Amino acid sequence: MTRQLTCQSAVYALSKENPPAITIQPGETLTMETYDCFQNQIQSETTEISAIDWNQINPATGPVYVEGAEPGDILKVKIDQLKIGERGVMVTGKDLGVLGHRFDDFDVKIIPIKDNQAIFDEKLSLPLNPMIGVIGVAPENESVNCGTPGAHGGNMDTKVITEDAELYFPVFVEGALFALGDFHAAMGDGEVSVSGIEVPGEATVTFELIKKQSLSFPLVANDEGISLIVSKETLDDAVATAVEQMVDLLHPHTDLTLSHLTMLMSAAGEVQVSQVVDPLVTARFFVPKHILETYDIQLF
């Protein structure tokens, strides 16, 4: 039977100091309920920015203590199922997002979710891409608030983190202390207004441990291929690190020279932007699945 964790087990920072909300064994499956990124505080388009408790933003359900996880391991998390609520919220305003310098007021938009569409207005309905914005493990050193991404994961706001994806996280602390939250009904690359279509929901995930292997940054795998996700202070740094880390990850699994593998990444790999509005910005480097299959690359 699948165990469950409610959204009342919420943390606002990923930290080795957080006491576990639940302990699971590798191979177990867990259903995790989440608030939306505003902890469901926005109930009306007339909500004022002053009415929101900004200390309760981006709650993540957890942490989950994975028995046997140790620093230097890899935690694999398979997203078996992702369900979202029937009502989405978007915001922008002064000092928020890419165009925050052009706004004076806080603006809220309520977006109904119906028939697998997000009803943006009377003219336009958008297809859904349910995804997880905050997902990760406790970082090695000091706590990191759930609004900030990093090598531990966190608020990566990466639209390929969706149902059937497999995520691989470096483990920094005993038990890994995994948590997730900040679901979106849909979000474009960049998340330029500072929000996707924010929704509550629940994710059913299965945990596995990979011993005697390590990663420096989170990796996501799906039917299309693999993406290495890096967050840095600048997009230039995030891109450069993601490319180099991907090349270093793949190189030992091929007989290609470093220069030829770099050429292959230039011909077939893709630099993609995840988000540009959090305290650190996030980029990913994508390698198509057919490249991995052609060279018989099996990372884990």
Short mmCIF file of C-alpha atoms in Angstrom, two decimals:
data_model
loop_
_atom_site.label_atom_id
_atom_site.label_comp_id
_atom_site.label_asym_id
_atom_site.label_seq_id
_atom_site.Cartn_x
_atom_site.Cartn_y
_atom_site.Cartn_z
CA MET A 1 0.00 0.00 0.00
CA THR A 2 1.30 3.46 -0.92
CA ARG A 3 2.02 5.60 2.12
CA GLN A 4 0.92 9.24 2.26
CA LEU A 5 2.28 12.55 3.51
CA THR A 6 -0.03 15.56 3.81
CA CYS A 7 0.82 19.18 3.00
CA GLN A 8 0.73 19.96 6.72
CA SER A 9 4.24 18.47 6.80
CA ALA A 10 5.64 21.56 5.11
CA VAL A 11 9.05 23.19 5.37
CA TYR A 12 10.16 26.57 4.05
CA ALA A 13 13.84 25.73 3.70
CA LEU A 14 15.71 22.60 2.67
CA SER A 15 18.02 21.86 5.56
CA LYS A 16 19.87 19.09 7.36
CA GLU A 17 18.32 20.54 10.53
CA ASN A 18 14.76 19.65 9.51
CA PRO A 19 13.42 16.64 11.44
CA PRO A 20 12.09 13.93 9.12
CA ALA A 21 8.35 13.90 8.52
CA ILE A 22 8.50 10.26 7.45
CA THR A 23 11.09 7.52 6.96
CA ILE A 24 10.91 5.25 3.94
CA GLN A 25 12.94 2.36 2.55
CA PRO A 26 14.49 2.38 -0.94
CA GLY A 27 11.93 0.93 -3.33
CA GLU A 28 8.97 2.38 -1.43
CA THR A 29 6.35 4.63 -3.02
CA LEU A 30 4.93 7.70 -1.32
CA THR A 31 2.07 10.08 -2.19
CA MET A 32 2.88 13.66 -1.16
CA GLU A 33 0.19 16.36 -0.97
CA THR A 34 1.22 19.98 -1.54
CA TYR A 35 -0.04 23.52 -1.08
CA ASP A 36 0.40 25.93 -3.97
CA CYS A 37 3.46 28.18 -3.79
CA PHE A 38 1.50 30.82 -1.83
CA GLN A 39 0.34 28.21 0.70
CA ASN A 40 -3.16 28.71 -0.73
CA GLN A 41 -3.25 32.26 0.67
CA ILE A 42 -4.53 33.89 -2.54
CA GLN A 43 -8.26 33.29 -2.87
CA SER A 44 -9.27 36.34 -4.90
CA GLU A 45 -7.97 38.57 -7.68
CA THR A 46 -8.37 41.48 -5.24
CA THR A 47 -5.76 40.05 -2.84
CA GLU A 48 -3.26 42.75 -1.90
CA ILE A 49 0.44 42.01 -1.69
CA SER A 50 0.37 43.16 1.93
CA ALA A 51 -2.16 40.43 2.77
CA ILE A 52 0.30 37.66 1.92
CA ASP A 53 2.62 36.25 4.54
CA TRP A 54 5.83 36.07 2.50
CA ASN A 55 7.39 33.83 5.12
CA GLN A 56 4.99 31.12 3.95
CA ILE A 57 5.99 31.09 0.29
CA ASN A 58 7.09 27.95 -1.60
CA PRO A 59 6.28 25.42 1.11
CA ALA A 60 7.70 21.98 0.33
CA THR A 61 6.17 18.82 1.77
CA GLY A 62 8.65 16.73 3.71
CA PRO A 63 11.34 16.03 4.49
CA VAL A 64 11.45 12.35 3.60
CA TYR A 65 14.26 10.39 5.25
CA VAL A 66 15.43 7.64 2.90
CA GLU A 67 16.89 4.79 4.90
CA GLY A 68 20.49 4.05 3.92
CA ALA A 69 21.11 7.27 1.99
CA GLU A 70 24.58 8.63 2.71
CA PRO A 71 26.63 11.57 1.45
CA GLY A 72 28.10 10.69 -1.93
CA ASP A 73 25.15 8.52 -2.98
CA ILE A 74 22.59 9.36 -5.65
CA LEU A 75 18.89 9.53 -4.80
CA LYS A 76 16.64 8.49 -7.69
CA VAL A 77 13.07 9.79 -7.56
CA LYS A 78 10.54 8.53 -10.14
CA ILE A 79 7.44 10.72 -10.52
CA ASP A 80 4.80 8.01 -10.97
CA GLN A 81 1.78 10.30 -10.96
CA LEU A 82 1.17 14.03 -10.71
CA LYS A 83 -2.26 15.47 -9.90
CA ILE A 84 -3.11 19.16 -9.75
CA GLY A 85 -5.99 21.19 -8.39
CA GLU A 86 -8.83 22.80 -10.33
CA ARG A 87 -7.79 26.39 -9.75
CA GLY A 88 -4.56 28.14 -10.66
CA VAL A 89 -3.09 31.46 -9.57
CA MET A 90 -0.67 33.78 -11.37
CA VAL A 91 0.88 37.01 -10.15
CA THR A 92 3.24 39.76 -11.16
CA GLY A 93 3.96 43.25 -9.95
CA LYS A 94 6.51 45.77 -8.79
CA ASP A 95 10.00 44.25 -8.60
CA LEU A 96 8.65 40.83 -9.54
CA GLY A 97 9.90 38.97 -12.59
CA VAL A 98 11.62 40.22 -15.70
CA LEU A 99 9.32 43.24 -16.17
CA GLY A 100 8.93 44.11 -12.50
CA HIS A 101 10.57 47.48 -13.07
CA ARG A 102 7.59 48.48 -15.25
CA PHE A 103 4.85 47.79 -12.72
CA ASP A 104 3.63 49.83 -9.78
CA ASP A 105 0.94 47.48 -8.51
CA PHE A 106 0.55 43.82 -7.56
CA ASP A 107 -1.70 41.94 -10.01
CA VAL A 108 -3.38 38.57 -9.40
CA LYS A 109 -5.07 36.38 -11.99
CA ILE A 110 -7.20 33.34 -11.07
CA ILE A 111 -7.09 30.66 -13.77
CA PRO A 112 -9.65 27.83 -13.73
CA ILE A 113 -8.39 24.36 -14.70
CA LYS A 114 -11.02 22.45 -16.67
CA ASP A 115 -11.08 19.66 -19.27
CA ASN A 116 -7.29 19.42 -19.28
CA GLN A 117 -6.99 23.12 -20.13
CA ALA A 118 -6.05 26.27 -18.25
CA ILE A 119 -8.73 28.89 -18.98
CA PHE A 120 -6.60 32.03 -19.35
CA ASP A 121 -9.49 34.22 -20.54
CA GLU A 122 -12.63 34.04 -22.72
CA LYS A 123 -10.47 33.84 -25.84
CA LEU A 124 -7.67 31.48 -24.86
CA SER A 125 -7.30 28.13 -23.16
CA LEU A 126 -3.81 26.73 -22.66
CA PRO A 127 -2.83 23.05 -22.70
CA LEU A 128 -1.65 21.76 -19.36
CA ASN A 129 1.89 20.73 -18.53
CA PRO A 130 1.66 19.72 -14.86
CA MET A 131 5.13 20.03 -13.33
CA ILE A 132 6.97 20.38 -10.03
CA GLY A 133 8.79 23.64 -9.31
CA VAL A 134 10.47 22.83 -5.97
CA ILE A 135 12.03 19.41 -5.56
CA GLY A 136 15.25 18.35 -3.94
CA VAL A 137 17.27 17.22 -0.95
CA ALA A 138 18.94 18.92 1.99
CA PRO A 139 22.07 20.84 0.97
CA GLU A 140 25.47 20.01 2.40
CA ASN A 141 25.98 23.13 4.48
CA GLU A 142 23.61 25.89 5.56
CA SER A 143 19.87 25.83 4.98
CA VAL A 144 18.55 27.09 1.63
CA ASN A 145 15.06 28.59 1.51
CA CYS A 146 12.61 26.78 -0.75
CA GLY A 147 12.52 29.73 -3.16
CA THR A 148 16.18 29.32 -4.10
CA PRO A 149 17.61 26.56 -6.32
CA GLY A 150 21.06 25.02 -6.12
CA ALA A 151 23.08 21.83 -6.50
CA HIS A 152 20.63 20.19 -4.08
CA GLY A 153 17.67 20.97 -6.38
CA GLY A 154 15.13 23.26 -4.73
CA ASN A 155 13.23 25.87 -6.74
CA MET A 156 14.56 24.81 -10.15
CA ASP A 157 11.26 25.62 -11.93
CA THR A 158 12.11 23.25 -14.77
CA LYS A 159 9.19 22.27 -16.99
CA VAL A 160 10.50 18.77 -17.77
CA ILE A 161 10.05 17.76 -14.10
CA THR A 162 6.71 16.15 -14.72
CA GLU A 163 4.89 12.82 -14.60
CA ASP A 164 7.04 9.81 -15.61
CA ALA A 165 10.29 11.76 -15.25
CA GLU A 166 13.12 10.26 -13.23
CA LEU A 167 15.23 12.62 -11.15
CA TYR A 168 18.70 11.96 -9.81
CA PHE A 169 19.98 14.07 -6.90
CA PRO A 170 23.37 14.14 -5.21
CA VAL A 171 22.97 13.12 -1.56
CA PHE A 172 24.66 15.54 0.85
CA VAL A 173 23.36 14.41 4.25
CA GLU A 174 22.31 11.19 5.90
CA GLY A 175 18.82 10.20 4.79
CA ALA A 176 18.86 12.73 1.92
CA LEU A 177 15.88 14.63 3.46
CA PHE A 178 13.85 14.96 0.27
CA ALA A 179 10.96 17.41 -0.17
CA LEU A 180 8.78 18.81 -2.97
CA GLY A 181 6.19 21.49 -3.67
CA ASP A 182 5.34 24.48 -5.90
CA PHE A 183 3.34 22.64 -8.56
CA HIS A 184 2.37 24.34 -11.82
CA ALA A 185 -0.47 23.53 -14.19
CA ALA A 186 1.70 25.01 -16.93
CA MET A 187 4.79 27.19 -17.15
CA GLY A 188 6.90 28.51 -20.00
CA ASP A 189 10.68 28.39 -19.95
CA GLY A 190 11.88 31.39 -17.97
CA GLU A 191 8.80 31.82 -15.73
CA VAL A 192 9.18 35.47 -16.66
CA SER A 193 6.33 36.98 -14.60
CA VAL A 194 7.73 35.27 -11.44
CA SER A 195 4.98 32.65 -11.43
CA GLY A 196 3.73 29.77 -13.48
CA ILE A 197 0.09 28.75 -13.15
CA GLU A 198 0.45 27.94 -9.46
CA VAL A 199 -1.64 25.05 -8.14
CA PRO A 200 -1.89 22.70 -5.18
CA GLY A 201 -1.78 18.99 -5.87
CA GLU A 202 -0.22 15.66 -5.04
CA ALA A 203 2.65 13.62 -6.42
CA THR A 204 3.19 9.91 -6.12
CA VAL A 205 6.90 9.15 -6.18
CA THR A 206 9.12 6.08 -5.83
CA PHE A 207 12.56 6.26 -4.25
CA GLU A 208 15.70 4.33 -5.10
CA LEU A 209 19.29 4.64 -3.94
CA ILE A 210 22.31 4.42 -6.23
CA LYS A 211 25.45 3.58 -4.29
CA LYS A 212 29.08 4.02 -5.36
CA GLN A 213 28.19 6.71 -7.90
CA SER A 214 27.92 10.45 -7.48
CA LEU A 215 26.60 13.58 -9.15
CA SER A 216 27.40 17.25 -8.70
CA PHE A 217 24.03 18.61 -9.90
CA PRO A 218 20.51 17.23 -10.40
CA LEU A 219 19.74 15.25 -13.54
CA VAL A 220 16.31 14.52 -15.04
CA ALA A 221 15.58 11.71 -17.49
CA ASN A 222 12.44 11.15 -19.56
CA ASP A 223 11.42 9.56 -22.85
CA GLU A 224 13.08 12.40 -24.76
CA GLY A 225 16.52 12.20 -23.17
CA ILE A 226 18.44 13.58 -20.19
CA SER A 227 18.90 17.10 -18.84
CA LEU A 228 21.51 18.29 -16.37
CA ILE A 229 20.15 21.17 -14.29
CA VAL A 230 22.42 23.90 -12.92
CA SER A 231 21.60 27.06 -10.95
CA LYS A 232 24.06 29.93 -10.68
CA GLU A 233 24.11 33.69 -10.14
CA THR A 234 24.21 34.33 -13.90
CA LEU A 235 22.75 32.50 -16.85
CA ASP A 236 26.17 32.43 -18.50
CA ASP A 237 27.63 30.54 -15.55
CA ALA A 238 24.67 28.16 -15.35
CA VAL A 239 24.94 27.31 -19.04
CA ALA A 240 28.71 26.84 -19.03
CA THR A 241 28.58 24.61 -15.96
CA ALA A 242 25.69 22.52 -17.30
CA VAL A 243 27.51 21.89 -20.59
CA GLU A 244 30.81 20.98 -18.95
CA GLN A 245 29.20 18.78 -16.32
CA MET A 246 27.23 16.91 -18.99
CA VAL A 247 30.36 16.30 -21.07
CA ASP A 248 32.20 15.06 -17.97
CA LEU A 249 29.27 12.78 -17.12
CA LEU A 250 29.05 11.20 -20.58
CA HIS A 251 32.73 11.02 -21.54
CA PRO A 252 33.71 7.94 -19.47
CA HIS A 253 30.85 6.00 -21.10
CA THR A 254 32.04 6.52 -24.69
CA ASP A 255 35.14 5.91 -26.77
CA LEU A 256 34.93 9.44 -28.19
CA THR A 257 37.73 11.91 -27.67
CA LEU A 258 36.90 14.93 -25.57
CA SER A 259 36.96 17.13 -28.66
CA HIS A 260 34.67 14.80 -30.64
CA LEU A 261 32.22 14.51 -27.75
CA THR A 262 32.18 18.31 -27.49
CA MET A 263 31.46 18.51 -31.21
CA LEU A 264 28.62 16.01 -30.78
CA MET A 265 27.15 18.10 -27.98
CA SER A 266 27.36 21.15 -30.23
CA ALA A 267 25.60 19.30 -33.06
CA ALA A 268 22.88 17.53 -31.09
CA GLY A 269 22.76 18.85 -27.52
CA GLU A 270 20.57 21.77 -26.49
CA VAL A 271 21.07 24.59 -24.02
CA GLN A 272 17.68 25.29 -22.46
CA VAL A 273 16.58 27.90 -19.93
CA SER A 274 14.50 26.81 -16.94
CA GLN A 275 13.92 30.04 -15.01
CA VAL A 276 15.39 33.53 -14.81
CA VAL A 277 13.48 35.05 -11.86
CA ASP A 278 14.67 33.30 -8.69
CA PRO A 279 17.59 34.37 -6.48
CA LEU A 280 19.73 32.08 -8.67
CA VAL A 281 18.88 31.45 -12.32
CA THR A 282 18.59 27.94 -13.75
CA ALA A 283 19.63 26.41 -17.06
CA ARG A 284 19.68 22.85 -18.29
CA PHE A 285 21.66 21.02 -20.96
CA PHE A 286 19.67 18.40 -22.84
CA VAL A 287 20.98 15.33 -24.70
CA PRO A 288 18.49 13.39 -26.86
CA LYS A 289 17.81 9.76 -26.01
CA HIS A 290 18.91 8.48 -29.43
CA ILE A 291 22.45 9.75 -28.74
CA LEU A 292 22.58 7.71 -25.54
CA GLU A 293 21.21 4.63 -27.29
CA THR A 294 23.60 4.89 -30.26
CA TYR A 295 26.64 4.96 -27.97
CA ASP A 296 25.09 2.49 -25.49
CA ILE A 297 25.42 4.99 -22.66
CA GLN A 298 23.87 3.73 -19.43
CA LEU A 299 24.67 6.17 -16.68
CA PHE A 300 23.11 4.41 -13.71
#
